[in-house]
Short mmCIF file of C-alpha atoms in Angstrom, two decimals:
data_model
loop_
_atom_site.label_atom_id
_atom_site.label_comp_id
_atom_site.label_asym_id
_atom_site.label_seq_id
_atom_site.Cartn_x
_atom_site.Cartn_y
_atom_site.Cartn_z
CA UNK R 1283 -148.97 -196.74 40.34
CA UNK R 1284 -151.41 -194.16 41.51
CA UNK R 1285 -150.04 -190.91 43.24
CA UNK R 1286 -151.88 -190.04 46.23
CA UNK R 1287 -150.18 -187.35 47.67
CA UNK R 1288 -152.50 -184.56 47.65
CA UNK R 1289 -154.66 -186.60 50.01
CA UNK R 1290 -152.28 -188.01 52.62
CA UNK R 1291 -152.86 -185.37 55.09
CA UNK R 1292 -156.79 -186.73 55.27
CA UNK R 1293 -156.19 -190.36 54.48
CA UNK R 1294 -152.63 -192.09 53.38
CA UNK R 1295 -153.11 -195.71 52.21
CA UNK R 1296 -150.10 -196.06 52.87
CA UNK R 1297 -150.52 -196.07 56.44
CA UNK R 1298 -153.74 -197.81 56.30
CA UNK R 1299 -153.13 -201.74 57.39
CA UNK R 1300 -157.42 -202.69 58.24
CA UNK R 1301 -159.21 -204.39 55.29
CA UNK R 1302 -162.40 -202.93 54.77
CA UNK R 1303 -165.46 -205.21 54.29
CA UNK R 1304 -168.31 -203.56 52.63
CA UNK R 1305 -171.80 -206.49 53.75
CA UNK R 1306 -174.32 -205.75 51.49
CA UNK R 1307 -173.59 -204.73 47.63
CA UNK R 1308 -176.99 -202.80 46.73
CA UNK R 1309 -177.46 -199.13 47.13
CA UNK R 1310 -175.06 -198.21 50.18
CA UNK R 1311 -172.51 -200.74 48.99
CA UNK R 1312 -172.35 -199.56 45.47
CA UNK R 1313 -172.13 -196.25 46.21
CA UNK R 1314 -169.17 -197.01 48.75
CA UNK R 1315 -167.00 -199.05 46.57
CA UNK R 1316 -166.03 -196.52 44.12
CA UNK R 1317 -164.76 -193.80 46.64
CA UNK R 1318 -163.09 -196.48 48.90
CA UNK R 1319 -161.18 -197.42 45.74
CA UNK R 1320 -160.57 -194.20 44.79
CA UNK R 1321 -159.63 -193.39 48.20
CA UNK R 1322 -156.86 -195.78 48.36
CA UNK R 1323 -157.82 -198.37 50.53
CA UNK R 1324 -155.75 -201.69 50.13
CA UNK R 1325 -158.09 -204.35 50.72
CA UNK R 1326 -162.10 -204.40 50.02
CA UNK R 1327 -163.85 -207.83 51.14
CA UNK R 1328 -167.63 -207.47 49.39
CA UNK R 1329 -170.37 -209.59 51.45
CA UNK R 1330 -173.81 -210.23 49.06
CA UNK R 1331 -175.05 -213.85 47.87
CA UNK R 1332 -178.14 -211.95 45.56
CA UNK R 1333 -177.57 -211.38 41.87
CA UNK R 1334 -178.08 -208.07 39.48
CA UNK R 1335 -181.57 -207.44 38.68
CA UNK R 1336 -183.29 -204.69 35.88
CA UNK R 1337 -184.52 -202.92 39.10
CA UNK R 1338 -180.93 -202.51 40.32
CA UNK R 1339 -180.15 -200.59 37.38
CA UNK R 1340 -180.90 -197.08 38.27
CA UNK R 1341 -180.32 -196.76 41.92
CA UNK R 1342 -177.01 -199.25 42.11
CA UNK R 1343 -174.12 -196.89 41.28
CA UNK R 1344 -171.90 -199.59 39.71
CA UNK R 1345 -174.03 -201.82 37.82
CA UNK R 1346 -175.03 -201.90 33.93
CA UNK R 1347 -177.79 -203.58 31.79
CA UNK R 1348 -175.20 -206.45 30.71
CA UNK R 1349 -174.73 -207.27 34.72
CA UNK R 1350 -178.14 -208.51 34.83
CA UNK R 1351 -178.36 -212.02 36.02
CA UNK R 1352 -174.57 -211.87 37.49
CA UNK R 1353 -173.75 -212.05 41.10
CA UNK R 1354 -173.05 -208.79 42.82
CA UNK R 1355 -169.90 -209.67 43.97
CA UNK R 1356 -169.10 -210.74 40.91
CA UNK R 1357 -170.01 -207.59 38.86
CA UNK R 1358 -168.56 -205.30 41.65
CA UNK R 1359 -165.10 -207.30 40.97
CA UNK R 1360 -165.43 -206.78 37.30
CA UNK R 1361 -165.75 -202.80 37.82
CA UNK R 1362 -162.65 -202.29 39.51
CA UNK R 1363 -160.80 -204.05 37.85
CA UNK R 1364 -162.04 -202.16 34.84
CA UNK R 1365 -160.93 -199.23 37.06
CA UNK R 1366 -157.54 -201.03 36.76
CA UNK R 1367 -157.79 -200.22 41.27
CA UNK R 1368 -154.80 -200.83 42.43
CA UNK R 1369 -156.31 -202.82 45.36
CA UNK R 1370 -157.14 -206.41 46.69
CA UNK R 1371 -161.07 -206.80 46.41
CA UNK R 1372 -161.99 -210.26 48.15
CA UNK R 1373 -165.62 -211.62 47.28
CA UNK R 1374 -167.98 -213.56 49.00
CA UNK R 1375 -171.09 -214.52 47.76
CA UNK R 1376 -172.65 -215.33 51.00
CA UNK R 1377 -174.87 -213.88 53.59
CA UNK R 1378 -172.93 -212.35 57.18
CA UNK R 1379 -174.35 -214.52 59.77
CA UNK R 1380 -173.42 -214.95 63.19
CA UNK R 1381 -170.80 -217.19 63.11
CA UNK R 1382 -169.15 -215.27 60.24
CA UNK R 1383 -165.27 -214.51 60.66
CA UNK R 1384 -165.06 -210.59 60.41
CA UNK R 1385 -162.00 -208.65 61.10
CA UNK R 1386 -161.23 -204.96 59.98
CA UNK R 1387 -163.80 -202.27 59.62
CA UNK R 1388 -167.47 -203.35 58.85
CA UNK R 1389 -169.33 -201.50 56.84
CA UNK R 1390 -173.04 -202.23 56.46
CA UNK R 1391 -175.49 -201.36 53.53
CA UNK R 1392 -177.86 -204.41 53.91
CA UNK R 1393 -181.73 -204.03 54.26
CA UNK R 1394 -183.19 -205.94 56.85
CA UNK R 1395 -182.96 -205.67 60.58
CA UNK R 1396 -182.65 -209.26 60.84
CA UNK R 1397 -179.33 -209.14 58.28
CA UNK R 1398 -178.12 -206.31 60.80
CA UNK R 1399 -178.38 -208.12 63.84
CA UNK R 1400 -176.45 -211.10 62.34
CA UNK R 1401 -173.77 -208.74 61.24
CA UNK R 1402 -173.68 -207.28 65.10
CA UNK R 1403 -173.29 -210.72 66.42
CA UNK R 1404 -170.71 -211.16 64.09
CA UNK R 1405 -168.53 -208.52 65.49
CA UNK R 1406 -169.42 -209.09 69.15
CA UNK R 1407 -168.08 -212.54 68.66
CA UNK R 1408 -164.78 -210.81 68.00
CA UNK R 1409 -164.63 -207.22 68.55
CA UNK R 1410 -161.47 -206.77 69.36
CA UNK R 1411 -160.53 -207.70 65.38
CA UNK R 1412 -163.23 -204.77 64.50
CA UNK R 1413 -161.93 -201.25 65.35
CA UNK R 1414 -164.95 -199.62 63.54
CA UNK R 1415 -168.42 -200.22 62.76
CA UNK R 1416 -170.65 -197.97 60.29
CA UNK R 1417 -174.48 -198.72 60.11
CA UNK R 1418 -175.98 -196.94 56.88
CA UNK R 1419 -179.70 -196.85 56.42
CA UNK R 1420 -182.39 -195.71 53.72
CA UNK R 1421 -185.58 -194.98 53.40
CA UNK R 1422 -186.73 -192.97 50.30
CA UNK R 1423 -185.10 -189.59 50.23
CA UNK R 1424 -183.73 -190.41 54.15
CA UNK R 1425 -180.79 -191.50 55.24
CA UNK R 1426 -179.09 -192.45 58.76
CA UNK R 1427 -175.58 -193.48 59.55
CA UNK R 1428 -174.86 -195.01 62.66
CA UNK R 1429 -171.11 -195.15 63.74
CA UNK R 1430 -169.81 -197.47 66.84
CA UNK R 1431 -166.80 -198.34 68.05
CA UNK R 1432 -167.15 -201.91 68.77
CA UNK R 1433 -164.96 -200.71 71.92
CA UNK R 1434 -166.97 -198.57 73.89
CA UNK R 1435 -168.84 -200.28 76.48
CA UNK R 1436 -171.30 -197.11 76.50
CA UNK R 1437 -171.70 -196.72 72.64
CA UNK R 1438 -172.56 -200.25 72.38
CA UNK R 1439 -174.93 -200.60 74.94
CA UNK R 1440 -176.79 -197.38 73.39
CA UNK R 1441 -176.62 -198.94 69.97
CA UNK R 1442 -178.45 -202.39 70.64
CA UNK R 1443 -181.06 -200.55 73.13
CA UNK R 1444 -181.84 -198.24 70.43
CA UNK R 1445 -181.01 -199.13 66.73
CA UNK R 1446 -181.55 -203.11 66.73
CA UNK R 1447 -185.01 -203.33 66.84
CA UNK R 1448 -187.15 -205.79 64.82
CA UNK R 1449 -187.69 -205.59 61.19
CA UNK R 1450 -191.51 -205.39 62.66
CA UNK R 1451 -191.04 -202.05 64.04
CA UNK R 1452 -189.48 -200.55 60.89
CA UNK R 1453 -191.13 -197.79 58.86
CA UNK R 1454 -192.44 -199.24 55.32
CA UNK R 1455 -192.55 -197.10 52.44
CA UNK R 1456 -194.26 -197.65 48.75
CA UNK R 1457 -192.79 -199.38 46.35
CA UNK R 1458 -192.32 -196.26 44.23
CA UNK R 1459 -190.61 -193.92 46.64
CA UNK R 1460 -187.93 -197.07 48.32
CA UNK R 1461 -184.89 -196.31 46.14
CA UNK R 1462 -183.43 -193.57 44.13
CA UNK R 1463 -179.45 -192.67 43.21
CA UNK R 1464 -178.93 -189.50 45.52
CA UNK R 1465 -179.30 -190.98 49.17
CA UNK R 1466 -176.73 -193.72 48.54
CA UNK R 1467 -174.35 -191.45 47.52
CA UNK R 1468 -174.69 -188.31 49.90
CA UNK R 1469 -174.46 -191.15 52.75
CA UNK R 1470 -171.53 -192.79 50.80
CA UNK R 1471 -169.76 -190.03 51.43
CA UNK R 1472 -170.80 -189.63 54.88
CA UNK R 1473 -169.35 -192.64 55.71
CA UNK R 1474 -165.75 -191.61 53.67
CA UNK R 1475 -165.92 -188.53 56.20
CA UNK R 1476 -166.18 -191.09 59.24
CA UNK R 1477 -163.40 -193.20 57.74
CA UNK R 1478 -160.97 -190.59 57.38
CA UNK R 1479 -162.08 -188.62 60.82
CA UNK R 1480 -161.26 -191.84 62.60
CA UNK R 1481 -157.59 -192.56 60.70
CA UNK R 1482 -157.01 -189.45 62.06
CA UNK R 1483 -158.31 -190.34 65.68
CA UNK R 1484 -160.56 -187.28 65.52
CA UNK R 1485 -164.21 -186.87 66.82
CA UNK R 1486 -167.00 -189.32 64.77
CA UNK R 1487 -170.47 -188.15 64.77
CA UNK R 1488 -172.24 -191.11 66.39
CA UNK R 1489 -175.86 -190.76 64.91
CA UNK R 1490 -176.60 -188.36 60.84
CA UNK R 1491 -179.68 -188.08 60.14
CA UNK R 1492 -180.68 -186.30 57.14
CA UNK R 1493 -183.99 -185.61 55.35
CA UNK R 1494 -182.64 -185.11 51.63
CA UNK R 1495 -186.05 -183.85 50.35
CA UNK R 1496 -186.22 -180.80 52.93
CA UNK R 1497 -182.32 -180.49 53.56
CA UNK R 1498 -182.48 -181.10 57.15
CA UNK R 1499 -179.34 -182.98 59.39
CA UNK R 1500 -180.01 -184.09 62.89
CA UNK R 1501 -176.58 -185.14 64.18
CA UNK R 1502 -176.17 -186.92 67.86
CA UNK R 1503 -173.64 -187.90 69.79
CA UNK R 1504 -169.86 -188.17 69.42
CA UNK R 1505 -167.42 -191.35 69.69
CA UNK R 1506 -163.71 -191.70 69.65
#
């Protein structure tokens, strides 16, 4: 059994009762499930219907050449249990939609404003079953996290004026420059912070935005 008692004073999975789902199993998603593994959590529901492609390769963290052609899901299983994690992981090889069932924290990593509008529905059908909701988001060498507490009247209201807008209105980049390792994993652990800061009911940085190729964080709002 793994010993985690140098971490308990930041996160104790002992105390930790929410499953986590992680929607979305590319870049964001495959950056998160190693650290939420390592981290302890007891329950991981993964939410992607696509399948490993040669493209994936690079930029996924968890995938290798002989998960080409495999579902996500199904590769992301097969990793922890080679990481013999001593956690449920629950997967579903389906898109979120509306009318999905979601209860624990939601994590998104999908990449499509439609998908994330879906998910959103998804958790206003049932908020009250969603104490937490992290939005990540990349572009090239930037990133964005967007936390909300599915609770707060105010934070919600300033997260569908602002941050649902239509895939039409969202910045496209070249092929070339779309995905590379780094952002995934600097915002991975971004979202670990917010995970842990909120366990321990402390202050969450609503809005992190950070420009990896000139170092620069621009970091908004608080929730709680």
């Amino acid at each position: 059994m793994t010993d985690y008692h140098n971490q308990t004073d930041i996160f104790d999975p002992a105390g930790f009762t929410w499953p986590i789902h992680i929607i979305g199993c590319g870049g964001i998603g495959g950056a998160l499930f190693l650290p939420l593994i390592k981290l302890g959590v007891p329950e991981i529901h993964i939410w992607d219907p696509d399948v490993v492609e040669p493209h994936n390769i690079p930029a996924q963290l968890v995938y290798k050449q002989s998960d080409v052609g495999k579902l996500k899901v199904e590769a992301m299983q097969a990793f922890a249990e080679w990481m013999e994690a001593d956690c449920k992981i629950v997967p579903h090889p389906e898109t979120v939609t509306a009318e999905t069932d979601l209860s624990g924290i939601v994590i998104s990593g999908v990449d499509s404003m439609a998908s994330r509008q879906a998910i959103w529905q998804a958790i206003e059908k049932a908020f009250w079953e969603v104490p937490l909701y992290m939005d990540g988001r990349i572009g090239g060498e930037q990133l964005q996290l967007l936390t909300v507490l599915p609770s707060d009247v105010a934070a919600v209201d300033h997260y569908k004026q602002f941050w649902l807008f239509d895939d039409s209105e969202a910045a496209s980049l070249p092929c070339a420059a779309r995905t590379v390792i780094h952002p995934p994993t600097v915002l991975a652990g971004l979202i670990i912070a917010n995970l842990t800061r909120f366990v321990r009911q402390l202050e969450i940085d609503s809005s992190i935005i950070c420009h990896l190729k000139t170092m620069q964080f621009l970091v908004k709002g608080t929730v709680q």
